[in-house]
GROMACS .gro file of C-alpha atoms in nm:
model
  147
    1UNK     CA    1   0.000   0.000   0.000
    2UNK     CA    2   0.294   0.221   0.020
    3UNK     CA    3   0.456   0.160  -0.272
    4UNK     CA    4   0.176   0.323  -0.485
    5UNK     CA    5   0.167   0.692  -0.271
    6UNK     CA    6   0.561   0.718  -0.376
    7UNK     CA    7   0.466   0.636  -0.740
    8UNK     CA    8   0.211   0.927  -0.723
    9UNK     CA    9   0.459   1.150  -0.520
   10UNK     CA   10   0.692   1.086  -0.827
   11UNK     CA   11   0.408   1.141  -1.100
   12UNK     CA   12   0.283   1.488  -0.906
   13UNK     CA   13   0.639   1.644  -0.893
   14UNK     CA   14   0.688   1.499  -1.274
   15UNK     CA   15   0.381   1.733  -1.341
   16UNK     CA   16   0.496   1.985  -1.137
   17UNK     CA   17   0.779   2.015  -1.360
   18UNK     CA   18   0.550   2.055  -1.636
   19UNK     CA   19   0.384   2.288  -1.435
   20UNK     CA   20   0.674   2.489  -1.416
   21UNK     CA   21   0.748   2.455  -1.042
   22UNK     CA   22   1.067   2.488  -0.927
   23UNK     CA   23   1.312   2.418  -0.622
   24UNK     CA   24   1.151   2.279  -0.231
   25UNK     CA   25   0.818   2.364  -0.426
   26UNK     CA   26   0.835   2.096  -0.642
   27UNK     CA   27   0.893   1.868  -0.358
   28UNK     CA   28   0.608   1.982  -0.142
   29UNK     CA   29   0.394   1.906  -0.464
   30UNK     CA   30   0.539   1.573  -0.492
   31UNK     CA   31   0.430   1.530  -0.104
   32UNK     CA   32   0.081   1.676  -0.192
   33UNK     CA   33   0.037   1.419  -0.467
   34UNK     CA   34   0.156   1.123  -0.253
   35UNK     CA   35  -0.017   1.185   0.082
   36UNK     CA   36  -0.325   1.266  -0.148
   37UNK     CA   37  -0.319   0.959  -0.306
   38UNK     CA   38  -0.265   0.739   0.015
   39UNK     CA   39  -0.571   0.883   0.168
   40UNK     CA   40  -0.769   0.780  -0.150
   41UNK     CA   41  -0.594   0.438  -0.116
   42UNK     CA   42  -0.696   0.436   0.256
   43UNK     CA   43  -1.076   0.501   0.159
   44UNK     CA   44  -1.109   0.239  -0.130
   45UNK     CA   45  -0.916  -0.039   0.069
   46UNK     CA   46  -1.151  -0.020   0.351
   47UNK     CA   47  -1.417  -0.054   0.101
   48UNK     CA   48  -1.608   0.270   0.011
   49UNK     CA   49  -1.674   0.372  -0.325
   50UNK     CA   50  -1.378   0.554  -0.558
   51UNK     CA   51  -1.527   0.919  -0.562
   52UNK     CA   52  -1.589   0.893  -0.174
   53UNK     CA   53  -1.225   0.822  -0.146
   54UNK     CA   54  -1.151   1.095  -0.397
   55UNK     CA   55  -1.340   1.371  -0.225
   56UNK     CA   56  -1.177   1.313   0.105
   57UNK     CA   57  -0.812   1.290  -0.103
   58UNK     CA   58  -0.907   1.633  -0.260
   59UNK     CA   59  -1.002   1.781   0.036
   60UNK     CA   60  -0.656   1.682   0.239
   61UNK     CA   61  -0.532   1.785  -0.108
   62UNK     CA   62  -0.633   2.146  -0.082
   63UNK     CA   63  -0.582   2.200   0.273
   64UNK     CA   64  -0.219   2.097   0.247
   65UNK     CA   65  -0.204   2.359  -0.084
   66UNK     CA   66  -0.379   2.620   0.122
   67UNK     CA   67  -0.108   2.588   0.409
   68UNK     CA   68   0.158   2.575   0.216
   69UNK     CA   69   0.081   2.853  -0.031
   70UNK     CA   70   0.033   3.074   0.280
   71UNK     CA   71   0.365   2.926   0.446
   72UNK     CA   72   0.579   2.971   0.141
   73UNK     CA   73   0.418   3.251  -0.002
   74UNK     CA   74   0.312   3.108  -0.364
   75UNK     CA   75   0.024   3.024  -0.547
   76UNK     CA   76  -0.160   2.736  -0.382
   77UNK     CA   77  -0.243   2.613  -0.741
   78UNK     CA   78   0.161   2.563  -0.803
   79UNK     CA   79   0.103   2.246  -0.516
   80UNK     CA   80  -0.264   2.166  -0.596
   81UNK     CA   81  -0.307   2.098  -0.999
   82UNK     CA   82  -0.025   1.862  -1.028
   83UNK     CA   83  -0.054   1.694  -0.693
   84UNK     CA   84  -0.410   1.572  -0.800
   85UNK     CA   85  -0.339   1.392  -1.176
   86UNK     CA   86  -0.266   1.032  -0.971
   87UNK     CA   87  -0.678   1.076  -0.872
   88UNK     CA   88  -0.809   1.229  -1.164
   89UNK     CA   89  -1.039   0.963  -1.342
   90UNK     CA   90  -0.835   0.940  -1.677
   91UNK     CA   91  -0.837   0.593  -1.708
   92UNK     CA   92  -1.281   0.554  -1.632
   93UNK     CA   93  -1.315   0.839  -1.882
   94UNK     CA   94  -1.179   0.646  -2.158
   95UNK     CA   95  -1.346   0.369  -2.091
   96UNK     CA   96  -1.656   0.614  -2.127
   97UNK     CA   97  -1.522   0.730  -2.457
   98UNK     CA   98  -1.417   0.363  -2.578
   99UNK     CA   99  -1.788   0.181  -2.475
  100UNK     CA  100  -1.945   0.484  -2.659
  101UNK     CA  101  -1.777   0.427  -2.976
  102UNK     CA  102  -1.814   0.074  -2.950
  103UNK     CA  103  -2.159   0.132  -2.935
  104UNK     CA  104  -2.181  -0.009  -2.591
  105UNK     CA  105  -2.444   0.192  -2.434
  106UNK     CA  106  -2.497   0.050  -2.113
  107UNK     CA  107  -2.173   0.025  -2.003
  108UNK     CA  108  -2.105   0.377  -2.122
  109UNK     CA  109  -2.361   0.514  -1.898
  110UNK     CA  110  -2.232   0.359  -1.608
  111UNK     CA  111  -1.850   0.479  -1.676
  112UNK     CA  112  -1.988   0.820  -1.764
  113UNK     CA  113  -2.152   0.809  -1.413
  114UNK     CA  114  -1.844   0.689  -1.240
  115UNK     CA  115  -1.653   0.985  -1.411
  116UNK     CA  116  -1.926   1.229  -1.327
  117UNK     CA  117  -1.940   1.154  -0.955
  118UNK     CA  118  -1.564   1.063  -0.950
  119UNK     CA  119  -1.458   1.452  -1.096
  120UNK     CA  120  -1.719   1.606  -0.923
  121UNK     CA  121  -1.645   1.457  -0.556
  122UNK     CA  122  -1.239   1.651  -0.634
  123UNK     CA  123  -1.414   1.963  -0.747
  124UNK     CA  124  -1.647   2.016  -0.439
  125UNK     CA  125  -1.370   1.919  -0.191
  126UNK     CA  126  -1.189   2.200  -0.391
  127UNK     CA  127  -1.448   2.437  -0.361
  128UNK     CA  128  -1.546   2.382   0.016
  129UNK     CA  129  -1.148   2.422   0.137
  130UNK     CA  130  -1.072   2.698  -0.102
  131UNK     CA  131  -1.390   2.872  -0.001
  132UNK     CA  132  -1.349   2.859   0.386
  133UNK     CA  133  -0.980   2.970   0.320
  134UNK     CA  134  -1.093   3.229   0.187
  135UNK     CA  135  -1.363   3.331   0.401
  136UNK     CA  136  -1.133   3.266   0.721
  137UNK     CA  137  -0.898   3.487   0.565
  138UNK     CA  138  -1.100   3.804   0.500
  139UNK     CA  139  -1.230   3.772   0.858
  140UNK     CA  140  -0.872   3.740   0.933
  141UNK     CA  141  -0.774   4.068   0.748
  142UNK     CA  142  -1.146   4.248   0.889
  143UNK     CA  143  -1.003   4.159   1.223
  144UNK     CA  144  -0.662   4.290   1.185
  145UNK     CA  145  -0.867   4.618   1.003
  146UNK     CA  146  -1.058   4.706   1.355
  147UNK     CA  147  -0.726   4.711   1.556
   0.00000   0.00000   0.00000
């Protein structure tokens, strides 16, 4: 079970060098993708569906981003996009793509549902983090306004 969190580590901080990051960011990326991808290990291993697993990976995801972007004074994107390609559903969206061009209706529906909830269980654990960050942050800087 650990042997596939170092393999994403390694695929997030290849990314990240597409990405363009550079130096001890790249390696907090690579740590992003890893520790992101060990949570959504820990959740399918003990049984729960894929895009439960996924929500609570992107979620960890984006809290580590958030802390780190405020920490080291960068984008929290730069840690975020790259860490999450190990749990984006590539592999179930082809399989979407393939059964629909084989004509294979049924089973396209289903792997088109998969990739629906799958991508949409990372986007709202996206949304809720970044959201709260940034509404704990303009109470921060409202608070810091009244002193």
């Amino acid at each position: 079970m650990l042997l596939k969190p170092i393999f994403a580590a390694a695929a997030a901080a290849s990314f990240g060098i597409l990405f363009n990051v550079r130096g001890k960011n790249l390696i907090f990326t690579g740590i992003n993708g890893g520790f992101g991808y060990f949570i959504f290990a820990l959740f399918t291993s003990h049984n729960y569906e894929s895009y439960i697993g996924m929500f609570f990976a992107s979620l960890v995801m984006t809290i580590f981003a958030e802390i780190a972007a405020r920490k080291i004074k960068a984008p929290a994107a730069i840690f975020l996009a790259p860490a999450l390609i190990p749990i984006v559903p590539g592999g179930r969206m082809f399989a979407f793509v393939l059964h629909l061009l084989e004509g294979n209706n049924q089973l396209a529906v289903a792997d088109g549902i998969a990739t629906l909830l799958q991508s949409g269980a990372i986007a709202i654990g996206i949304i809720i983090v970044s959201s709260m960050t940034k509404v704990m942050m303009g109470l921060l800087h409202m608070k810091k306004s009244y002193k």
